[in-house]
XYZ file of C-alpha atoms in Angstrom:
429
model
C 4.883 51.702 -115.740
C 6.369 50.413 -112.379
C 7.409 46.731 -112.629
C 4.789 44.524 -110.893
C 2.126 47.159 -110.388
C -0.845 48.470 -112.537
C -2.545 51.845 -113.106
C -5.143 50.752 -110.583
C -2.328 50.304 -107.876
C -1.363 53.894 -108.236
C -4.672 55.384 -108.529
C -5.724 57.920 -105.936
C -9.254 58.282 -104.606
C -9.245 62.083 -105.582
C -7.650 63.167 -108.860
C -5.335 65.927 -108.147
C -4.302 68.809 -110.592
C -0.606 69.327 -111.223
C 1.450 71.504 -109.034
C 1.024 75.047 -110.030
C 3.851 76.860 -108.242
C 6.908 75.317 -110.182
C 8.965 77.842 -112.172
C 8.236 77.787 -115.912
C 11.555 76.031 -116.730
C 11.317 73.406 -113.897
C 12.999 70.133 -114.611
C 10.412 67.379 -115.254
C 9.695 65.424 -112.121
C 10.792 61.804 -111.932
C 9.343 60.705 -108.633
C 7.007 57.793 -108.702
C 3.360 58.007 -107.237
C 4.725 55.828 -104.457
C 7.734 58.059 -103.536
C 5.261 60.820 -103.305
C 3.048 58.862 -100.966
C 6.119 58.203 -98.729
C 6.911 61.946 -98.729
C 3.301 62.759 -97.703
C 3.380 60.451 -94.781
C 6.919 61.669 -93.806
C 5.838 65.313 -93.756
C 2.549 64.601 -92.048
C 1.411 65.983 -88.585
C 0.031 62.747 -87.686
C 3.515 61.068 -87.975
C 5.132 63.948 -85.963
C 2.586 63.379 -83.183
C 4.039 59.833 -82.679
C 7.017 61.357 -81.061
C 4.888 62.088 -78.024
C 3.108 58.746 -77.854
C 4.159 55.716 -75.829
C 5.757 52.708 -77.282
C 6.410 50.571 -74.187
C 7.297 53.380 -71.578
C 6.297 56.856 -72.058
C 8.359 59.533 -74.087
C 9.436 61.303 -70.858
C 10.173 58.217 -68.800
C 13.840 57.816 -69.616
C 16.666 58.710 -67.439
C 20.438 59.358 -68.021
C 21.285 55.949 -66.823
C 18.800 54.151 -69.059
C 18.814 56.333 -72.175
C 15.897 57.702 -74.096
C 13.203 55.049 -74.554
C 11.643 54.582 -77.992
C 8.499 56.339 -78.845
C 5.905 55.349 -81.461
C 7.793 57.679 -83.837
C 11.165 55.994 -83.519
C 9.568 52.683 -83.731
C 7.888 53.526 -86.870
C 11.007 54.775 -88.533
C 12.785 51.514 -87.601
C 9.820 49.328 -89.078
C 9.936 51.292 -92.335
C 13.648 50.867 -92.511
C 13.428 46.977 -91.911
C 10.655 46.829 -94.336
C 12.300 48.830 -97.001
C 15.396 46.455 -96.829
C 13.162 43.323 -97.058
C 11.236 44.806 -100.015
C 14.407 45.625 -101.961
C 15.442 41.837 -101.661
C 12.010 40.630 -102.765
C 11.320 43.052 -105.559
C 8.281 44.798 -104.308
C 8.289 48.556 -104.339
C 10.427 49.755 -101.380
C 8.540 53.132 -101.203
C 5.158 51.327 -100.771
C 6.542 49.233 -97.796
C 8.472 52.188 -96.398
C 5.319 54.224 -96.450
C 3.288 51.310 -94.834
C 5.912 51.146 -92.042
C 5.897 54.846 -91.394
C 2.006 54.929 -91.439
C 1.076 51.602 -89.595
C 0.920 53.271 -86.101
C -0.308 56.621 -86.919
C -3.673 55.762 -85.481
C -2.373 54.914 -82.153
C -3.873 57.200 -79.257
C -2.111 58.444 -76.126
C -0.663 55.959 -74.079
C -0.338 53.324 -76.779
C -2.281 49.994 -76.610
C -3.261 50.980 -72.954
C -5.021 54.148 -74.381
C -6.510 52.006 -77.184
C -8.276 49.847 -74.786
C -9.644 52.814 -72.875
C -10.967 54.487 -76.087
C -12.505 51.334 -77.243
C -14.563 51.162 -74.170
C -15.453 54.875 -74.416
C -16.465 54.497 -78.105
C -18.775 51.419 -77.732
C -21.694 53.565 -78.807
C -20.123 54.410 -82.054
C -18.482 51.093 -83.005
C -15.466 51.107 -80.767
C -11.961 52.217 -81.342
C -9.014 50.232 -82.834
C -5.666 51.924 -83.813
C -5.375 50.249 -87.282
C -9.019 51.311 -88.161
C -7.885 54.855 -86.811
C -4.818 54.683 -89.172
C -7.127 54.363 -92.144
C -9.345 57.115 -91.020
C -6.333 59.379 -90.555
C -4.750 58.552 -93.777
C -8.062 58.948 -95.820
C -10.058 61.519 -93.981
C -8.448 63.388 -91.122
C -4.950 64.426 -92.143
C -4.961 67.922 -93.753
C -3.598 67.284 -97.161
C -6.490 67.009 -99.488
C -9.928 68.106 -97.904
C -11.997 65.141 -97.287
C -9.379 62.631 -98.553
C -6.698 62.877 -95.908
C -3.260 62.307 -97.326
C -4.870 60.837 -100.722
C -2.462 58.145 -101.021
C -2.422 55.519 -103.748
C -4.530 52.418 -103.475
C -1.258 50.276 -103.100
C 0.194 52.301 -100.330
C -3.197 52.364 -98.417
C -3.664 48.620 -98.879
C -0.056 47.954 -97.746
C -0.918 50.088 -94.632
C -3.932 47.890 -93.832
C -2.792 45.191 -91.308
C -6.283 43.837 -90.680
C -8.241 44.126 -94.004
C -11.743 43.653 -92.718
C -14.343 45.653 -90.688
C -15.069 44.989 -87.184
C -16.507 41.307 -86.654
C -17.978 39.688 -83.613
C -15.275 36.999 -83.456
C -12.249 39.397 -83.886
C -10.624 42.094 -81.587
C -8.475 43.590 -84.455
C -10.001 45.247 -87.536
C -9.088 47.813 -90.167
C -12.037 50.020 -90.724
C -15.020 51.725 -88.913
C -18.473 51.348 -90.518
C -18.513 55.014 -91.594
C -15.158 54.480 -93.323
C -16.297 51.407 -95.325
C -16.698 53.175 -98.722
C -13.094 54.179 -98.760
C -12.007 50.840 -97.425
C -13.992 49.124 -100.220
C -12.315 51.376 -102.651
C -8.815 50.534 -101.234
C -9.615 46.708 -101.357
C -11.230 46.856 -104.937
C -9.981 43.611 -106.667
C -8.294 42.250 -103.503
C -9.117 38.771 -102.155
C -11.344 38.855 -99.130
C -9.388 39.128 -95.930
C -6.042 38.587 -97.508
C -3.219 41.146 -97.160
C -0.958 41.946 -100.080
C 2.565 40.981 -99.744
C 3.751 44.591 -99.019
C 1.392 44.525 -95.994
C 2.770 41.195 -94.922
C 6.404 42.734 -95.141
C 5.164 45.497 -93.074
C 3.621 43.379 -90.509
C 6.729 41.195 -90.151
C 8.884 44.249 -89.926
C 6.747 45.406 -87.079
C 7.024 42.229 -85.189
C 10.868 42.286 -85.696
C 11.233 45.811 -84.675
C 9.247 45.722 -81.538
C 10.336 42.269 -80.205
C 14.074 42.960 -80.614
C 14.062 46.750 -79.694
C 11.617 46.291 -76.768
C 14.107 43.679 -75.466
C 16.986 46.190 -76.071
C 15.211 48.899 -74.170
C 14.396 46.501 -71.290
C 17.994 45.322 -70.905
C 19.180 48.844 -71.030
C 16.702 49.840 -68.358
C 17.836 47.010 -66.156
C 14.467 45.193 -66.447
C 15.532 42.259 -68.631
C 18.601 39.969 -68.145
C 19.429 37.824 -71.197
C 20.738 35.079 -68.929
C 17.033 34.321 -67.968
C 17.014 32.457 -71.245
C 19.429 29.909 -69.766
C 17.376 29.340 -66.607
C 15.120 26.430 -67.072
C 12.334 27.669 -65.027
C 12.333 31.162 -66.358
C 12.533 29.790 -69.875
C 9.432 27.749 -69.309
C 7.576 30.714 -67.951
C 8.588 32.784 -70.993
C 7.695 30.035 -73.566
C 4.263 29.538 -71.954
C 3.567 33.355 -72.247
C 4.853 33.344 -75.789
C 2.430 30.419 -76.668
C -0.640 31.967 -74.959
C -0.035 35.596 -76.436
C 1.987 35.577 -79.375
C 2.284 32.167 -81.111
C 0.320 29.072 -82.170
C 3.530 26.933 -81.662
C 3.862 24.426 -78.786
C 5.596 25.502 -75.667
C 8.504 23.088 -76.224
C 9.131 24.492 -79.657
C 9.345 27.945 -78.052
C 11.746 26.521 -75.287
C 13.911 24.991 -78.022
C 13.949 28.519 -79.872
C 15.554 30.050 -76.648
C 18.274 27.195 -76.647
C 18.969 28.120 -80.351
C 19.229 31.749 -79.492
C 21.705 31.055 -76.781
C 23.947 29.409 -79.104
C 24.380 32.710 -81.088
C 27.586 34.257 -79.993
C 25.987 37.899 -79.652
C 23.338 36.325 -77.425
C 25.712 34.268 -75.253
C 27.991 37.185 -74.736
C 25.181 39.247 -72.992
C 23.942 36.122 -71.174
C 27.315 35.681 -69.591
C 27.517 39.196 -68.007
C 24.808 41.510 -66.775
C 24.460 44.688 -68.610
C 26.267 47.668 -66.758
C 25.964 50.520 -69.121
C 29.621 50.725 -69.920
C 30.583 51.569 -73.530
C 31.565 47.933 -74.211
C 28.185 46.730 -72.849
C 26.407 49.311 -75.073
C 28.306 47.919 -78.064
C 27.490 44.321 -77.273
C 23.801 45.241 -76.787
C 23.759 47.087 -80.132
C 25.435 44.174 -81.794
C 22.837 41.872 -80.401
C 20.022 44.031 -81.903
C 21.618 44.339 -85.188
C 22.413 40.632 -85.557
C 18.768 39.714 -84.613
C 17.165 42.122 -86.907
C 19.453 40.848 -89.669
C 18.537 37.226 -88.750
C 14.730 37.764 -88.871
C 14.828 39.831 -92.100
C 16.988 37.576 -94.082
C 15.114 34.483 -92.942
C 11.771 35.626 -94.462
C 13.843 36.732 -97.680
C 15.476 33.352 -98.123
C 12.355 31.479 -97.421
C 10.105 33.517 -99.716
C 12.618 33.544 -102.595
C 13.097 29.651 -102.297
C 9.353 29.273 -102.424
C 8.605 31.713 -105.283
C 11.769 32.253 -107.216
C 13.250 35.360 -108.728
C 11.677 38.457 -110.210
C 9.340 41.086 -108.552
C 7.086 39.772 -105.805
C 4.234 42.117 -105.479
C 0.606 42.705 -104.556
C -1.375 39.427 -104.442
C 1.058 37.220 -106.588
C 2.747 35.522 -103.459
C 2.543 35.384 -99.734
C 5.638 36.188 -97.405
C 7.050 32.920 -96.118
C 8.209 33.111 -92.364
C 10.194 30.093 -91.177
C 8.648 28.534 -87.935
C 12.052 28.721 -86.309
C 12.072 32.539 -86.403
C 8.466 32.859 -85.557
C 9.088 30.955 -82.224
C 12.257 33.271 -81.455
C 10.215 36.471 -82.223
C 7.401 35.196 -79.928
C 9.757 34.536 -77.197
C 11.301 38.056 -77.350
C 7.963 39.502 -77.128
C 7.152 37.368 -74.122
C 10.351 38.718 -72.495
C 9.215 42.412 -72.931
C 5.920 41.346 -71.538
C 6.891 39.417 -68.508
C 9.645 41.751 -67.345
C 8.545 45.080 -68.356
C 4.971 45.476 -69.208
C 3.741 43.335 -66.373
C 5.519 45.219 -63.775
C 2.921 46.209 -60.914
C 4.123 49.826 -60.791
C 3.509 50.028 -64.639
C 0.074 48.408 -64.417
C -0.886 50.991 -61.754
C 0.181 53.777 -64.024
C -1.691 52.244 -66.915
C -4.912 52.180 -64.749
C -4.621 55.851 -64.169
C -4.013 56.562 -67.832
C -7.115 54.735 -68.826
C -9.164 56.445 -66.250
C -7.857 59.808 -67.468
C -8.815 59.208 -71.096
C -12.303 57.948 -70.143
C -12.871 61.079 -68.155
C -11.586 63.241 -70.805
C -13.924 61.802 -73.456
C -17.013 62.274 -71.244
C -15.922 66.008 -70.450
C -15.316 66.728 -74.163
C -18.769 65.233 -75.071
C -20.278 67.682 -72.562
C -18.340 70.723 -73.576
C -18.075 70.247 -77.287
C -18.017 71.853 -79.780
C -16.173 74.753 -78.010
C -13.704 72.415 -76.188
C -12.602 70.851 -79.492
C -9.983 72.096 -81.749
C -11.175 74.025 -84.757
C -10.372 71.319 -87.143
C -12.840 69.022 -85.432
C -15.659 71.572 -84.955
C -17.147 71.226 -88.488
C -17.579 67.530 -88.189
C -19.206 67.950 -84.850
C -21.688 70.417 -86.376
C -22.398 68.166 -89.379
C -22.973 65.068 -87.256
C -26.561 63.651 -87.344
C -26.711 61.945 -84.108
C -24.948 61.270 -80.771
C -22.900 58.323 -82.261
C -21.483 60.586 -84.863
C -20.699 63.347 -82.482
C -18.964 60.742 -80.174
C -16.822 59.559 -83.043
C -15.638 63.159 -83.546
C -14.705 63.316 -79.807
C -12.830 60.070 -80.110
C -10.960 61.445 -83.201
C -9.873 64.493 -81.155
C -8.894 62.539 -78.076
C -6.880 59.918 -80.207
C -4.934 62.617 -81.896
C -3.417 63.854 -78.655
C 0.064 63.055 -77.504
C 0.506 61.598 -73.962
C 1.466 65.001 -72.604
C -1.428 66.808 -74.233
C -3.939 64.251 -72.846
C -2.573 64.954 -69.449
C -2.864 68.602 -70.019
C -6.314 68.632 -71.373
C -7.372 66.497 -68.478
C -5.842 68.888 -66.047
C -7.630 71.794 -67.593
C -10.950 70.326 -68.577
C -11.642 67.678 -65.990
C -9.719 68.778 -62.856
C -10.341 72.487 -63.532
C -7.005 73.034 -61.769
C -4.831 74.378 -64.484
C -6.720 77.022 -66.622
C -5.487 77.401 -70.160
C -6.073 80.675 -71.997
C -7.916 80.291 -75.146
C -8.124 76.506 -74.884
C -7.628 74.428 -76.772
C -5.788 76.624 -79.353
C -2.637 77.335 -77.160
C -1.280 73.778 -77.223
């Protein structure tokens, strides 16, 4: 028995036989079901593919001057580490939260959220596309671990990886399951309060917010796009606060502006606000110190507030909710707004994103015309078994979403432009 968890929590949808290749005198295994879950995600092809998928800028857009930008893989590793640390302090199983952090972005398509928007439009006839719903689909169906069951993770690990525990609704953009994945979704959510996330999923979600808010700003500073001193400029601070209130927060603009003032009082922030980042070793150390201090600030804030609200002992599953102080909510929203304003809204980047969306739209249309031969062998049986055009479109969407940024460009060049023949396509990638 794992403290705070029941047999239902470590149940798998498919009962697996014991391993049969161990030596006769093998030492008895002591790993928990949850540590096995973490290993399955860590060793998965779906996780490895994230190394070639966009976080903010593409995996190949770095330079010697600006360093190597984060990818979806490095971001996921950082989320898992932040979440594990919070879980250890709160007494929920660290392996569950670690697994959820590793898995939370596995469903992202080429070109990140930009690609997600393109595939949602292309998939309207089969229920749309959403990266979190695709994550569930990969974990429970597509990843080749247990045929028909994906990675066959425990119920608790799958539930912790579910950021939006509801199917698509008319009034929501984000959702966690497609219509044809509802049976496994309902199995995962058996006994869970409707629409409520377990505390492990809440820890993962906050860790995701912390990681991409702090690290996107770090990457933006390193690339020369973001200057921390902008927080001290009244006009710029007002613009950032308004963006944060519009896109990332329910708090008033004045509260978010005050959060900027509080951040500027921190020595690690003030140090970078006083001098433009110049890439020297000293500047890199100061930037890394800023990142480390802010991650620690945001993690410790939720641990302190949650422990004060709920006391000692293991805090697991649906016993409690994570408590996030309003002060750090405003600070994280402000950092997200900085990345949005100075990096993601750059006109050159917006033009690149438009081309990327067109590429994916054209690739989906061409694959629909040329399937099943143009699909990878792993997707061809699902195409053959599909009963209508909507099911066949979903197979094409699964195939397209699995590609890295570079693979999507290569497939488009070969199949749509017909200008770069690939022998035995697609098996040569």
